[in-house]
């Protein structure tokens, strides 16, 4: 079967959905530790290389016409990791924002955080909030970074807000989710070979297509994304109908 090209001629922010048909892709960026271990290097080396994979993936997502890319960077359960690894992840996050903010601003990327980043250290919170403010009015690709994010926490927070406003319904909860202003999730990718969701976008994944790749996150390239989008374009989505 011939695959449709994943590359799009339609730029986001100018209307229209790219040829692959996906508007919103989310990625569980997993396997940094194993990537480093294979090279007899400390885990943090894998995280450093993981940031480079993030950078090229964000560029590729823009070029491939995605309206939204959501990246799982730090889960509510990742606090269980050793303090020095958490510290290294925070330093990398800060450096990423400092180094890449100009590029986001120049390319009409809107930065968004899902999860509760207010739990982070004050300097990290300040840096993030400034980056959010600077890119708030951009209407190209939305880059949502999941920080201190857990889907169960997100749904509980949304349900509490919905209950405070009135009847709790599917729609009233959906309207309070962290992703409420984003297009529906089309495709969820996980790297590293693990086949689980690890508390990521449980609600939004209800009818998303899934793609589990046997590649460790630092090895993820735009070609992997293009292939995942080409596979997505071949899938028949039924949403329970027939
Ligand atoms: C993913 O890589 C990055 C984060 C969770 C922050 P891991 O650190 O989970 O790497 P593995 O899964 O141990 O290889
Ligand atoms: C999921 O990966 C979280 C992120 C990628 C940020 P984990 O490595 O934390 O998930 P488990 O522990 O393998 O399920
Ligand atoms: Mg992991």
PDB file of C-alpha atoms and ligand atoms in Angstrom:
ATOM      1  CA  UNK A   1       0.000   0.000   0.000  1.00  0.00           C
ATOM      2  CA  UNK A   2       1.325   3.417  -0.895  1.00  0.00           C
ATOM      3  CA  UNK A   3       1.704   5.762   2.045  1.00  0.00           C
ATOM      4  CA  UNK A   4       0.445   9.282   1.800  1.00  0.00           C
ATOM      5  CA  UNK A   5       3.199  11.853   2.280  1.00  0.00           C
ATOM      6  CA  UNK A   6       3.391  13.064   5.868  1.00  0.00           C
ATOM      7  CA  UNK A   7       4.867  16.398   4.875  1.00  0.00           C
ATOM      8  CA  UNK A   8       2.333  19.183   4.736  1.00  0.00           C
ATOM      9  CA  UNK A   9       2.037  22.226   2.544  1.00  0.00           C
ATOM     10  CA  UNK A  10      -0.387  23.787   4.987  1.00  0.00           C
ATOM     11  CA  UNK A  11       1.203  25.913   7.676  1.00  0.00           C
ATOM     12  CA  UNK A  12      -0.619  26.044  11.005  1.00  0.00           C
ATOM     13  CA  UNK A  13      -2.199  29.334  11.897  1.00  0.00           C
ATOM     14  CA  UNK A  14      -3.368  29.790   8.324  1.00  0.00           C
ATOM     15  CA  UNK A  15      -6.313  27.419   8.502  1.00  0.00           C
ATOM     16  CA  UNK A  16      -6.661  23.892   7.199  1.00  0.00           C
ATOM     17  CA  UNK A  17      -5.414  20.530   8.399  1.00  0.00           C
ATOM     18  CA  UNK A  18      -2.181  19.056   7.019  1.00  0.00           C
ATOM     19  CA  UNK A  19      -2.319  16.190   4.506  1.00  0.00           C
ATOM     20  CA  UNK A  20      -1.651  13.520   7.147  1.00  0.00           C
ATOM     21  CA  UNK A  21      -4.849  14.643   8.886  1.00  0.00           C
ATOM     22  CA  UNK A  22      -3.395  15.009  12.366  1.00  0.00           C
ATOM     23  CA  UNK A  23      -3.841  18.231  14.293  1.00  0.00           C
ATOM     24  CA  UNK A  24      -2.566  17.233  17.725  1.00  0.00           C
ATOM     25  CA  UNK A  25       0.222  14.747  18.464  1.00  0.00           C
ATOM     26  CA  UNK A  26       1.477  13.875  21.950  1.00  0.00           C
ATOM     27  CA  UNK A  27       4.676  12.045  22.813  1.00  0.00           C
ATOM     28  CA  UNK A  28       5.783  10.108  25.884  1.00  0.00           C
ATOM     29  CA  UNK A  29       9.498  10.784  25.556  1.00  0.00           C
ATOM     30  CA  UNK A  30      10.871   7.662  27.220  1.00  0.00           C
ATOM     31  CA  UNK A  31      14.197   5.840  27.239  1.00  0.00           C
ATOM     32  CA  UNK A  32      16.797   8.495  28.089  1.00  0.00           C
ATOM     33  CA  UNK A  33      18.208   6.446  30.962  1.00  0.00           C
ATOM     34  CA  UNK A  34      18.515   3.270  28.899  1.00  0.00           C
ATOM     35  CA  UNK A  35      20.127   5.227  26.048  1.00  0.00           C
ATOM     36  CA  UNK A  36      22.819   6.456  28.448  1.00  0.00           C
ATOM     37  CA  UNK A  37      23.219   3.072  30.129  1.00  0.00           C
ATOM     38  CA  UNK A  38      23.926   1.404  26.783  1.00  0.00           C
ATOM     39  CA  UNK A  39      26.846   3.845  26.440  1.00  0.00           C
ATOM     40  CA  UNK A  40      28.043   3.340  30.036  1.00  0.00           C
ATOM     41  CA  UNK A  41      27.233   6.975  30.730  1.00  0.00           C
ATOM     42  CA  UNK A  42      25.249   8.571  33.588  1.00  0.00           C
ATOM     43  CA  UNK A  43      21.483   8.931  33.071  1.00  0.00           C
ATOM     44  CA  UNK A  44      21.773  12.700  32.859  1.00  0.00           C
ATOM     45  CA  UNK A  45      23.751  12.315  29.621  1.00  0.00           C
ATOM     46  CA  UNK A  46      20.681  10.627  28.163  1.00  0.00           C
ATOM     47  CA  UNK A  47      18.499  13.504  29.351  1.00  0.00           C
ATOM     48  CA  UNK A  48      20.884  16.002  27.699  1.00  0.00           C
ATOM     49  CA  UNK A  49      20.625  14.177  24.396  1.00  0.00           C
ATOM     50  CA  UNK A  50      16.885  13.959  24.970  1.00  0.00           C
ATOM     51  CA  UNK A  51      16.691  17.756  24.892  1.00  0.00           C
ATOM     52  CA  UNK A  52      18.251  17.714  21.424  1.00  0.00           C
ATOM     53  CA  UNK A  53      15.561  15.282  20.323  1.00  0.00           C
ATOM     54  CA  UNK A  54      12.939  17.675  21.733  1.00  0.00           C
ATOM     55  CA  UNK A  55      14.422  20.548  19.740  1.00  0.00           C
ATOM     56  CA  UNK A  56      14.390  18.733  16.405  1.00  0.00           C
ATOM     57  CA  UNK A  57      10.934  17.287  17.090  1.00  0.00           C
ATOM     58  CA  UNK A  58       9.426  20.727  17.770  1.00  0.00           C
ATOM     59  CA  UNK A  59      10.916  22.030  14.509  1.00  0.00           C
ATOM     60  CA  UNK A  60       9.621  19.006  12.624  1.00  0.00           C
ATOM     61  CA  UNK A  61       6.151  19.355  14.138  1.00  0.00           C
ATOM     62  CA  UNK A  62       5.962  22.919  12.862  1.00  0.00           C
ATOM     63  CA  UNK A  63       7.194  21.948   9.418  1.00  0.00           C
ATOM     64  CA  UNK A  64       4.752  19.048   9.256  1.00  0.00           C
ATOM     65  CA  UNK A  65       1.846  21.385   9.920  1.00  0.00           C
ATOM     66  CA  UNK A  66       0.793  20.209  13.392  1.00  0.00           C
ATOM     67  CA  UNK A  67      -1.398  22.608  15.313  1.00  0.00           C
ATOM     68  CA  UNK A  68      -0.322  21.143  18.624  1.00  0.00           C
ATOM     69  CA  UNK A  69       2.460  18.997  20.032  1.00  0.00           C
ATOM     70  CA  UNK A  70       2.287  17.838  23.648  1.00  0.00           C
ATOM     71  CA  UNK A  71       5.451  16.450  25.225  1.00  0.00           C
ATOM     72  CA  UNK A  72       5.558  14.505  28.493  1.00  0.00           C
ATOM     73  CA  UNK A  73       8.599  15.910  30.289  1.00  0.00           C
ATOM     74  CA  UNK A  74       7.979  15.303  34.004  1.00  0.00           C
ATOM     75  CA  UNK A  75       5.216  13.255  35.589  1.00  0.00           C
ATOM     76  CA  UNK A  76       3.610  13.547  39.019  1.00  0.00           C
ATOM     77  CA  UNK A  77       5.321  10.208  39.711  1.00  0.00           C
ATOM     78  CA  UNK A  78       8.783  11.343  38.589  1.00  0.00           C
ATOM     79  CA  UNK A  79       9.239  12.998  42.023  1.00  0.00           C
ATOM     80  CA  UNK A  80      10.056   9.455  43.152  1.00  0.00           C
ATOM     81  CA  UNK A  81      13.395   9.673  41.354  1.00  0.00           C
ATOM     82  CA  UNK A  82      16.645  10.502  43.167  1.00  0.00           C
ATOM     83  CA  UNK A  83      17.075  14.158  44.040  1.00  0.00           C
ATOM     84  CA  UNK A  84      20.138  14.624  41.846  1.00  0.00           C
ATOM     85  CA  UNK A  85      18.320  13.320  38.771  1.00  0.00           C
ATOM     86  CA  UNK A  86      15.368  15.643  39.450  1.00  0.00           C
ATOM     87  CA  UNK A  87      17.816  18.535  39.876  1.00  0.00           C
ATOM     88  CA  UNK A  88      19.486  17.700  36.563  1.00  0.00           C
ATOM     89  CA  UNK A  89      16.108  17.582  34.811  1.00  0.00           C
ATOM     90  CA  UNK A  90      15.205  21.008  36.253  1.00  0.00           C
ATOM     91  CA  UNK A  91      18.521  22.491  35.073  1.00  0.00           C
ATOM     92  CA  UNK A  92      17.947  21.089  31.589  1.00  0.00           C
ATOM     93  CA  UNK A  93      14.413  22.473  31.545  1.00  0.00           C
ATOM     94  CA  UNK A  94      15.664  25.939  32.469  1.00  0.00           C
ATOM     95  CA  UNK A  95      18.410  25.836  29.871  1.00  0.00           C
ATOM     96  CA  UNK A  96      15.974  24.647  27.221  1.00  0.00           C
ATOM     97  CA  UNK A  97      13.625  27.563  27.862  1.00  0.00           C
ATOM     98  CA  UNK A  98      16.449  30.127  27.928  1.00  0.00           C
ATOM     99  CA  UNK A  99      18.069  28.759  24.758  1.00  0.00           C
ATOM    100  CA  UNK A 100      14.955  28.108  22.686  1.00  0.00           C
ATOM    101  CA  UNK A 101      12.517  30.855  23.619  1.00  0.00           C
ATOM    102  CA  UNK A 102      13.723  33.220  20.871  1.00  0.00           C
ATOM    103  CA  UNK A 103      13.195  30.494  18.285  1.00  0.00           C
ATOM    104  CA  UNK A 104       9.653  29.840  19.528  1.00  0.00           C
ATOM    105  CA  UNK A 105       8.858  33.559  19.487  1.00  0.00           C
ATOM    106  CA  UNK A 106      10.321  33.948  15.968  1.00  0.00           C
ATOM    107  CA  UNK A 107       8.351  30.982  14.645  1.00  0.00           C
ATOM    108  CA  UNK A 108       4.932  31.817  16.046  1.00  0.00           C
ATOM    109  CA  UNK A 109       5.067  28.918  18.537  1.00  0.00           C
ATOM    110  CA  UNK A 110       2.801  29.272  21.561  1.00  0.00           C
ATOM    111  CA  UNK A 111       4.268  27.672  24.642  1.00  0.00           C
ATOM    112  CA  UNK A 112       1.848  26.047  27.053  1.00  0.00           C
ATOM    113  CA  UNK A 113       2.258  24.015  30.227  1.00  0.00           C
ATOM    114  CA  UNK A 114      -0.055  21.207  31.255  1.00  0.00           C
ATOM    115  CA  UNK A 115       0.161  19.934  34.820  1.00  0.00           C
ATOM    116  CA  UNK A 116       0.919  22.014  37.873  1.00  0.00           C
ATOM    117  CA  UNK A 117       4.297  23.668  37.434  1.00  0.00           C
ATOM    118  CA  UNK A 118       3.709  25.887  40.482  1.00  0.00           C
ATOM    119  CA  UNK A 119       5.218  23.037  42.518  1.00  0.00           C
ATOM    120  CA  UNK A 120       8.628  23.733  40.961  1.00  0.00           C
ATOM    121  CA  UNK A 121      11.319  25.994  42.449  1.00  0.00           C
ATOM    122  CA  UNK A 122      10.483  29.730  42.267  1.00  0.00           C
ATOM    123  CA  UNK A 123      13.198  30.502  39.682  1.00  0.00           C
ATOM    124  CA  UNK A 124      11.854  27.772  37.380  1.00  0.00           C
ATOM    125  CA  UNK A 125       8.283  29.001  37.840  1.00  0.00           C
ATOM    126  CA  UNK A 126       9.321  32.564  37.031  1.00  0.00           C
ATOM    127  CA  UNK A 127      11.197  31.530  33.906  1.00  0.00           C
ATOM    128  CA  UNK A 128       8.268  29.450  32.676  1.00  0.00           C
ATOM    129  CA  UNK A 129       5.712  32.160  33.399  1.00  0.00           C
ATOM    130  CA  UNK A 130       7.741  34.724  31.473  1.00  0.00           C
ATOM    131  CA  UNK A 131       8.065  32.347  28.513  1.00  0.00           C
ATOM    132  CA  UNK A 132       4.302  31.714  28.588  1.00  0.00           C
ATOM    133  CA  UNK A 133       3.589  35.440  28.633  1.00  0.00           C
ATOM    134  CA  UNK A 134       5.995  36.130  25.773  1.00  0.00           C
ATOM    135  CA  UNK A 135       4.450  33.549  23.427  1.00  0.00           C
ATOM    136  CA  UNK A 136       0.832  33.857  24.578  1.00  0.00           C
ATOM    137  CA  UNK A 137      -0.464  35.594  21.443  1.00  0.00           C
ATOM    138  CA  UNK A 138       1.286  33.319  18.942  1.00  0.00           C
ATOM    139  CA  UNK A 139      -1.159  31.372  16.813  1.00  0.00           C
ATOM    140  CA  UNK A 140       1.100  28.897  15.018  1.00  0.00           C
ATOM    141  CA  UNK A 141       1.932  25.545  16.582  1.00  0.00           C
ATOM    142  CA  UNK A 142       1.125  25.139  20.272  1.00  0.00           C
ATOM    143  CA  UNK A 143       3.915  23.385  22.147  1.00  0.00           C
ATOM    144  CA  UNK A 144       2.463  21.992  25.365  1.00  0.00           C
ATOM    145  CA  UNK A 145       5.011  20.675  27.832  1.00  0.00           C
ATOM    146  CA  UNK A 146       3.656  18.367  30.518  1.00  0.00           C
ATOM    147  CA  UNK A 147       5.360  19.287  33.792  1.00  0.00           C
ATOM    148  CA  UNK A 148       4.427  17.787  37.127  1.00  0.00           C
ATOM    149  CA  UNK A 149       1.643  16.306  35.044  1.00  0.00           C
ATOM    150  CA  UNK A 150      -0.466  13.268  35.822  1.00  0.00           C
ATOM    151  CA  UNK A 151      -3.725  12.582  34.031  1.00  0.00           C
ATOM    152  CA  UNK A 152      -5.413  11.406  37.224  1.00  0.00           C
ATOM    153  CA  UNK A 153      -4.472  14.674  38.918  1.00  0.00           C
ATOM    154  CA  UNK A 154      -5.650  16.639  35.873  1.00  0.00           C
ATOM    155  CA  UNK A 155      -9.024  14.869  35.800  1.00  0.00           C
ATOM    156  CA  UNK A 156      -9.506  15.294  39.568  1.00  0.00           C
ATOM    157  CA  UNK A 157      -8.729  19.019  39.314  1.00  0.00           C
ATOM    158  CA  UNK A 158     -11.069  19.383  36.328  1.00  0.00           C
ATOM    159  CA  UNK A 159     -13.873  17.479  38.046  1.00  0.00           C
ATOM    160  CA  UNK A 160     -13.584  19.660  41.142  1.00  0.00           C
ATOM    161  CA  UNK A 161     -13.795  22.820  39.031  1.00  0.00           C
ATOM    162  CA  UNK A 162     -16.718  21.440  37.054  1.00  0.00           C
ATOM    163  CA  UNK A 163     -18.556  20.543  40.281  1.00  0.00           C
ATOM    164  CA  UNK A 164     -18.037  24.056  41.617  1.00  0.00           C
ATOM    165  CA  UNK A 165     -19.695  25.475  38.497  1.00  0.00           C
ATOM    166  CA  UNK A 166     -22.679  23.146  38.155  1.00  0.00           C
ATOM    167  CA  UNK A 167     -23.575  19.644  36.995  1.00  0.00           C
ATOM    168  CA  UNK A 168     -20.650  17.294  36.447  1.00  0.00           C
ATOM    169  CA  UNK A 169     -20.865  15.970  32.900  1.00  0.00           C
ATOM    170  CA  UNK A 170     -18.402  14.709  30.319  1.00  0.00           C
ATOM    171  CA  UNK A 171     -18.544  18.113  28.670  1.00  0.00           C
ATOM    172  CA  UNK A 172     -18.158  20.113  31.873  1.00  0.00           C
ATOM    173  CA  UNK A 173     -15.087  18.086  32.894  1.00  0.00           C
ATOM    174  CA  UNK A 174     -13.600  18.293  29.386  1.00  0.00           C
ATOM    175  CA  UNK A 175     -13.967  22.075  29.493  1.00  0.00           C
ATOM    176  CA  UNK A 176     -11.759  22.232  32.602  1.00  0.00           C
ATOM    177  CA  UNK A 177      -8.949  19.941  31.472  1.00  0.00           C
ATOM    178  CA  UNK A 178      -5.492  21.452  31.035  1.00  0.00           C
ATOM    179  CA  UNK A 179      -5.817  20.789  27.285  1.00  0.00           C
ATOM    180  CA  UNK A 180      -9.259  22.410  26.940  1.00  0.00           C
ATOM    181  CA  UNK A 181      -7.998  25.041  24.485  1.00  0.00           C
ATOM    182  CA  UNK A 182      -6.202  22.518  22.266  1.00  0.00           C
ATOM    183  CA  UNK A 183      -7.478  20.439  19.333  1.00  0.00           C
ATOM    184  CA  UNK A 184      -8.551  16.862  20.163  1.00  0.00           C
ATOM    185  CA  UNK A 185      -5.660  14.429  20.529  1.00  0.00           C
ATOM    186  CA  UNK A 186      -5.151  12.500  17.282  1.00  0.00           C
ATOM    187  CA  UNK A 187      -2.003  10.490  17.803  1.00  0.00           C
ATOM    188  CA  UNK A 188      -0.112   9.414  20.909  1.00  0.00           C
ATOM    189  CA  UNK A 189       3.450   8.187  20.435  1.00  0.00           C
ATOM    190  CA  UNK A 190       5.583   6.477  23.071  1.00  0.00           C
ATOM    191  CA  UNK A 191       9.238   5.733  22.553  1.00  0.00           C
ATOM    192  CA  UNK A 192      11.435   3.167  24.372  1.00  0.00           C
ATOM    193  CA  UNK A 193       9.361   0.069  23.634  1.00  0.00           C
ATOM    194  CA  UNK A 194       7.216   0.280  26.785  1.00  0.00           C
ATOM    195  CA  UNK A 195       3.545  -0.244  25.990  1.00  0.00           C
ATOM    196  CA  UNK A 196       1.766   1.761  28.677  1.00  0.00           C
ATOM    197  CA  UNK A 197       0.447   5.290  29.222  1.00  0.00           C
ATOM    198  CA  UNK A 198       2.128   6.009  32.580  1.00  0.00           C
ATOM    199  CA  UNK A 199      -0.649   8.419  33.626  1.00  0.00           C
ATOM    200  CA  UNK A 200      -0.436  10.563  30.457  1.00  0.00           C
ATOM    201  CA  UNK A 201      -3.526  12.101  28.788  1.00  0.00           C
ATOM    202  CA  UNK A 202      -5.836   9.292  29.944  1.00  0.00           C
ATOM    203  CA  UNK A 203      -8.964  11.300  29.140  1.00  0.00           C
ATOM    204  CA  UNK A 204      -7.731  12.751  25.844  1.00  0.00           C
ATOM    205  CA  UNK A 205      -6.518   9.348  24.630  1.00  0.00           C
ATOM    206  CA  UNK A 206     -10.075   7.938  24.580  1.00  0.00           C
ATOM    207  CA  UNK A 207     -10.094   7.810  20.764  1.00  0.00           C
ATOM    208  CA  UNK A 208      -6.525   8.758  19.939  1.00  0.00           C
ATOM    209  CA  UNK A 209      -4.489   6.465  17.708  1.00  0.00           C
ATOM    210  CA  UNK A 210      -1.508   4.849  19.441  1.00  0.00           C
ATOM    211  CA  UNK A 211       2.009   4.384  18.194  1.00  0.00           C
ATOM    212  CA  UNK A 212       4.569   2.524  20.298  1.00  0.00           C
ATOM    213  CA  UNK A 213       8.091   2.745  18.914  1.00  0.00           C
ATOM    214  CA  UNK A 214      11.102   0.626  19.724  1.00  0.00           C
ATOM    215  CA  UNK A 215      13.408   3.613  19.652  1.00  0.00           C
ATOM    216  CA  UNK A 216      14.922   5.313  22.702  1.00  0.00           C
ATOM    217  CA  UNK A 217      13.980   8.993  22.943  1.00  0.00           C
ATOM    218  CA  UNK A 218      17.466  10.476  22.251  1.00  0.00           C
ATOM    219  CA  UNK A 219      17.448   8.514  18.949  1.00  0.00           C
ATOM    220  CA  UNK A 220      14.057   9.904  17.869  1.00  0.00           C
ATOM    221  CA  UNK A 221      14.286  11.846  14.592  1.00  0.00           C
ATOM    222  CA  UNK A 222      11.903  13.801  12.339  1.00  0.00           C
ATOM    223  CA  UNK A 223      11.772  10.679  10.149  1.00  0.00           C
ATOM    224  CA  UNK A 224      10.188   8.746  13.019  1.00  0.00           C
ATOM    225  CA  UNK A 225       7.569  11.482  13.362  1.00  0.00           C
ATOM    226  CA  UNK A 226       6.960  11.552   9.608  1.00  0.00           C
ATOM    227  CA  UNK A 227       6.539   7.774   9.563  1.00  0.00           C
ATOM    228  CA  UNK A 228       4.157   7.845  12.541  1.00  0.00           C
ATOM    229  CA  UNK A 229       2.084  10.505  10.752  1.00  0.00           C
ATOM    230  CA  UNK A 230       2.123   8.483   7.529  1.00  0.00           C
ATOM    231  CA  UNK A 231       0.874   5.428   9.477  1.00  0.00           C
ATOM    232  CA  UNK A 232      -1.746   7.624  11.143  1.00  0.00           C
ATOM    233  CA  UNK A 233      -2.972   8.793   7.733  1.00  0.00           C
ATOM    234  CA  UNK A 234      -3.691   5.151   6.823  1.00  0.00           C
ATOM    235  CA  UNK A 235      -5.775   4.396   9.890  1.00  0.00           C
ATOM    236  CA  UNK A 236      -9.528   4.300   9.816  1.00  0.00           C
ATOM    237  CA  UNK A 237     -10.935   6.148  12.804  1.00  0.00           C
ATOM    238  CA  UNK A 238     -14.438   5.128  13.716  1.00  0.00           C
ATOM    239  CA  UNK A 239     -15.119   6.752  17.104  1.00  0.00           C
ATOM    240  CA  UNK A 240     -17.524   3.933  17.917  1.00  0.00           C
ATOM    241  CA  UNK A 241     -19.654   4.461  14.805  1.00  0.00           C
ATOM    242  CA  UNK A 242     -19.702   2.300  11.706  1.00  0.00           C
TER     243      UNK A 242
HETATM  244  C1  LIG B   1      12.369   9.661  29.998  1.00  0.00           C
HETATM  245  O1  LIG B   1      13.475   8.829  30.112  1.00  0.00           O
HETATM  246  C2  LIG B   1      12.611  11.021  30.595  1.00  0.00           C
HETATM  247  C3  LIG B   1      11.843  11.306  31.823  1.00  0.00           C
HETATM  248  C4  LIG B   1      11.007  10.504  32.419  1.00  0.00           C
HETATM  249  C5  LIG B   1      12.060  12.598  32.415  1.00  0.00           C
HETATM  250  P1  LIG B   1      13.703   7.934  31.397  1.00  0.00           P
HETATM  251  O2  LIG B   1      14.531   8.713  32.380  1.00  0.00           O
HETATM  252  O3  LIG B   1      12.423   7.420  31.933  1.00  0.00           O
HETATM  253  O4  LIG B   1      14.574   6.755  30.789  1.00  0.00           O
HETATM  254  P2  LIG B   1      14.406   5.209  31.042  1.00  0.00           P
HETATM  255  O5  LIG B   1      12.974   4.874  30.821  1.00  0.00           O
HETATM  256  O6  LIG B   1      14.826   4.956  32.454  1.00  0.00           O
HETATM  257  O7  LIG B   1      15.303   4.564  30.041  1.00  0.00           O
HETATM  258  C1  LIG B   2       6.830   8.527  31.604  1.00  0.00           C
HETATM  259  O1  LIG B   2       7.993   7.817  31.644  1.00  0.00           O
HETATM  260  C2  LIG B   2       7.074   9.953  32.040  1.00  0.00           C
HETATM  261  C3  LIG B   2       7.801  10.794  31.104  1.00  0.00           C
HETATM  262  C4  LIG B   2       8.234  10.417  29.933  1.00  0.00           C
HETATM  263  C5  LIG B   2       8.013  12.145  31.557  1.00  0.00           C
HETATM  264  P1  LIG B   2       8.447   7.009  32.950  1.00  0.00           P
HETATM  265  O2  LIG B   2       9.770   6.431  32.601  1.00  0.00           O
HETATM  266  O3  LIG B   2       8.388   7.886  34.143  1.00  0.00           O
HETATM  267  O4  LIG B   2       7.318   5.898  33.063  1.00  0.00           O
HETATM  268  P2  LIG B   2       7.374   4.429  33.676  1.00  0.00           P
HETATM  269  O5  LIG B   2       7.859   4.565  35.097  1.00  0.00           O
HETATM  270  O6  LIG B   2       8.314   3.622  32.845  1.00  0.00           O
HETATM  271  O7  LIG B   2       5.978   3.922  33.564  1.00  0.00           O
HETATM  272 MG1  LIG B   3      11.317   5.790  31.582  1.00  0.00          MG
END
